[in-house]
C-alpha positions as semicolon CSV with decimal commas, in nm:
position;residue;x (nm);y (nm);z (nm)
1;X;9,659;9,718;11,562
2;X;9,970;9,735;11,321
3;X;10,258;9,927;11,472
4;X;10,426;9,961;11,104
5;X;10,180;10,103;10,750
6;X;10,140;9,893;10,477
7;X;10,376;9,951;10,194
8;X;10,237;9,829;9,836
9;X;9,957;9,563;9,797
10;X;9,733;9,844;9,681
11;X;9,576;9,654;9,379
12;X;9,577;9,312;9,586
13;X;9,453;9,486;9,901
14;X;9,140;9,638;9,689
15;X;9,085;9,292;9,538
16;X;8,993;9,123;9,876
17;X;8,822;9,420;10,046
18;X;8,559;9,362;9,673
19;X;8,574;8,990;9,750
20;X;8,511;8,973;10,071
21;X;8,173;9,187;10,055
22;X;8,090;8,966;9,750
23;X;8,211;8,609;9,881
24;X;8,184;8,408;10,185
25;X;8,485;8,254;10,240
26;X;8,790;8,400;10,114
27;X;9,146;8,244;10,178
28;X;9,497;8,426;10,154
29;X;9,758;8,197;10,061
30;X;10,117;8,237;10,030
31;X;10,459;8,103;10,105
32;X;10,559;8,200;10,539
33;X;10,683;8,549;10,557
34;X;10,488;8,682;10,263
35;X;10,284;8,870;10,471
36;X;9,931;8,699;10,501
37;X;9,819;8,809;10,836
38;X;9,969;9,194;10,795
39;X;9,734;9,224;10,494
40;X;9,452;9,053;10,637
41;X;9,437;9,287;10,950
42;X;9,391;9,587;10,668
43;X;9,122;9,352;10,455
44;X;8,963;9,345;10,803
45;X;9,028;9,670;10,909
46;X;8,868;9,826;10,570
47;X;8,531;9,671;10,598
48;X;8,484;9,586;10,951
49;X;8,247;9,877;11,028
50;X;8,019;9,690;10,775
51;X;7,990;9,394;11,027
52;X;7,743;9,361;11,333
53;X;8,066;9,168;11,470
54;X;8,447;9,094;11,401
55;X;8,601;8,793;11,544
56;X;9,000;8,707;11,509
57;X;9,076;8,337;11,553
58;X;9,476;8,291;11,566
59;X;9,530;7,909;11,502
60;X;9,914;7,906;11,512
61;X;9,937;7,757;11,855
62;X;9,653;7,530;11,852
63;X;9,747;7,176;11,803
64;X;9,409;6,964;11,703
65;X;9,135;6,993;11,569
66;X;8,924;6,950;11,932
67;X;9,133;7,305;12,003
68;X;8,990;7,458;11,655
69;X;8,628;7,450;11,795
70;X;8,740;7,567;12,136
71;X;8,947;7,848;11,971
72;X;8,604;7,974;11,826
73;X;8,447;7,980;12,152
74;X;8,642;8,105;12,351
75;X;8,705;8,397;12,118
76;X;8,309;8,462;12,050
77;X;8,307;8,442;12,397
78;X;8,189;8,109;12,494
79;X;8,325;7,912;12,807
80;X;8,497;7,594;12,719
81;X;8,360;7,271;12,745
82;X;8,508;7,008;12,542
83;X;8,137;6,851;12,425
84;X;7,996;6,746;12,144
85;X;7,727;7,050;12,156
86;X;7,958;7,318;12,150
87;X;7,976;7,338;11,760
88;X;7,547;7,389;11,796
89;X;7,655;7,671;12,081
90;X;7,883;7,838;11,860
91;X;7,642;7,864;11,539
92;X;7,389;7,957;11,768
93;X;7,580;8,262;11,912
94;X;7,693;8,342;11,583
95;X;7,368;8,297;11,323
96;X;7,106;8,663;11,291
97;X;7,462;8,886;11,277
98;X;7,626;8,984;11,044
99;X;7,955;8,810;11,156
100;X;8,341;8,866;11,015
101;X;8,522;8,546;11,149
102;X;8,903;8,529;11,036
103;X;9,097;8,232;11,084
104;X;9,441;8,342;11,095
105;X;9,741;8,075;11,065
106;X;9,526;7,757;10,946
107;X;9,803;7,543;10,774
108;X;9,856;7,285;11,007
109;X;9,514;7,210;11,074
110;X;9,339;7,270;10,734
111;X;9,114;6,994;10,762
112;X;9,004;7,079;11,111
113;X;8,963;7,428;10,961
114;X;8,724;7,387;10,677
115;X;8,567;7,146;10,885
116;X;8,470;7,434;11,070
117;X;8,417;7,697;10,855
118;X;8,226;7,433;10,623
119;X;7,947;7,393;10,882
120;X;7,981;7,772;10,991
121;X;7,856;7,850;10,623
122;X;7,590;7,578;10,598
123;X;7,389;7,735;10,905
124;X;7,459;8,055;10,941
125;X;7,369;8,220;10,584
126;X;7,528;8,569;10,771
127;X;7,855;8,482;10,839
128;X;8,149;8,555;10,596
129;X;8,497;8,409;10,629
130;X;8,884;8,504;10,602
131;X;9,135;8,226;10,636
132;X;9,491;8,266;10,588
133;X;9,684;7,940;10,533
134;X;9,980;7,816;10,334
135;X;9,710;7,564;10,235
136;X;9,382;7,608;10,104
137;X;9,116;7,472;10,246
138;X;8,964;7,323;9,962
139;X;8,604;7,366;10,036
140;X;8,305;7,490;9,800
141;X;8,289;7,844;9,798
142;X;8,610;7,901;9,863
143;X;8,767;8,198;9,723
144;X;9,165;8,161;9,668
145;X;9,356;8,500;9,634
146;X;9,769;8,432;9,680
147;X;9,991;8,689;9,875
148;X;10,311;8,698;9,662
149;X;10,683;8,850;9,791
150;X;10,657;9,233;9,735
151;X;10,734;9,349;9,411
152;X;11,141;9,414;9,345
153;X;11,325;9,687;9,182
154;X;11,366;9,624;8,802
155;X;11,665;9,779;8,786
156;X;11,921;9,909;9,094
157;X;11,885;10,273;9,046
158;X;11,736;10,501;9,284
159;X;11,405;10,551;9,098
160;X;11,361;10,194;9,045
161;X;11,443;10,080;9,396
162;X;11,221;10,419;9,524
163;X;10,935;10,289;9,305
164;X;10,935;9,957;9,411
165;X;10,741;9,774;9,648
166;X;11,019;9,600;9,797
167;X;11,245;9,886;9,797
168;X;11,037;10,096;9,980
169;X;10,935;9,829;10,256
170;X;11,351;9,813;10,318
171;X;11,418;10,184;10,344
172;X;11,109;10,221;10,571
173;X;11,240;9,954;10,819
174;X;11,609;10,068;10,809
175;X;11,473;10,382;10,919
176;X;11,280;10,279;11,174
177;X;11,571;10,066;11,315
178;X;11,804;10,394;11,287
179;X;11,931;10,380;10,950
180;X;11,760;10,692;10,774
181;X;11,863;10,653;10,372
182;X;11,710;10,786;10,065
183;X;11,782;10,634;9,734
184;X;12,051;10,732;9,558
185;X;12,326;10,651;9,353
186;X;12,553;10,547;9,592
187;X;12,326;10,342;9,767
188;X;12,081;10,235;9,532
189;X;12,241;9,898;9,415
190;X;12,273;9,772;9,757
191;X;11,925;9,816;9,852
192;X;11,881;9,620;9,476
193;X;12,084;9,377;9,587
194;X;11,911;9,266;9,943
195;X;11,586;9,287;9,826
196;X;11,709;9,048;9,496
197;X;11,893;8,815;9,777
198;X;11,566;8,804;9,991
199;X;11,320;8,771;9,745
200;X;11,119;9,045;9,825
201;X;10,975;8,813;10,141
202;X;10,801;9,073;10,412
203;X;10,933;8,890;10,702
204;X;11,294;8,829;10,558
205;X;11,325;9,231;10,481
206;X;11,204;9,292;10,771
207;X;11,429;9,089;11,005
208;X;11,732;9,240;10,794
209;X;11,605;9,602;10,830
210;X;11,641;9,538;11,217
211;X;12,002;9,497;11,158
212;X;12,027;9,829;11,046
213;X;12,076;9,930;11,413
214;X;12,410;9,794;11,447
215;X;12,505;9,752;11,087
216;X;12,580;9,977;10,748
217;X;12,395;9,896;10,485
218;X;12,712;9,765;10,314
């Protein structure tokens, strides 16, 4: 459960929700920090209620692709076993629901991934699949959507940097770190100005906001 909203991806975010209940295997790609996993958590979150059952499969510290298939099971609640059945246990546990699986963080081990979600789709016609990955996976089906850096102010006025996706994701997290500001003409170009030098990146706003506690925005 996000401790932060969303700010922006409005258009994008409707985009995957439609694909998603159209498609079976969508992946969110994107350069690190763009903010792949926050917006797949509100994909997820916006049709989950649709599902018989949601499962969340975080990949970023698994370090083969044995650890892949015992990453499913464990999350769809399946002891361990490192055997050569345990792909057969898995579709078995998984095939008559109608099943959400999201593999979260699958860069470093896209082949082991679609691997995976490759057979998942071959015998289990229910199951439908979100992947987030620097990579894609490359598979048939496969439904590419890229996460790009929030949108930036076009110009550094307050309306502009108010308007903008970027903009508003920094003055959100300055506030939350204790540096309440509204747009406005005194400020306005310096809010332009980090969210130019950052490149609109989620992650790289986000860890500058937090220096809001100690620092002026200046």
């Amino acid at each position: 459960v996000p401790t932060t909203p969303l700010i922006g991806r409005g258009e994008l975010l409707d985009e995957l929700v439609a694909a998603i209940r159209r498609d079976r295997v969508v992946t969110l790609t994107g350069a690190g920090g763009s903010g792949k996993t926050r917006l797949c958590i509100e994909v997820v979150s916006a049709v989950a209620g649709e599902f018989d059952a949601v499962h969340w499969v975080d990949l970023s510290t698994v370090t083969n692709a044995v650890g892949v298939v015992d990453e499913v099971a464990a999350v769809i609640g399946l002891q361990g076993g490192r055997n050569a059945g345990l792909v057969d246990r898995i579709v078995h546990r998984v095939r008559g629901e109608q099943t959400l699986l999201v593999f979260d963080n699958a860069e470093h081990l896209v082949e082991a991934t679609a691997t995976m979600v490759t057979r998942l789709l071959h015998r289990c016609s229910e199951v439908r699949i979100v992947v987030t990955s620097r990579e894609t996976l490359g598979i048939e089906g496969e439904i590419v959507r890229s996460v790009p850096p929030l949108e930036l102010p076009s110009v550094p006025t307050p309306d502009a940097v108010a308007a903008s996706e970027a903009g508003s994701f920094l003055v959100d997290r300055l506030g939350r770190a204790g540096l309440r500001i509204v747009p406005d003409e005194a400020n306005a170009a310096l809010v332009h100005r980090i969210c130019m030098r950052l490149d609109g990146i989620p992650l790289a706003l986000e860890l500058a906001a937090a220096r809001g506690a100690t620092l002026s925005l200046d």
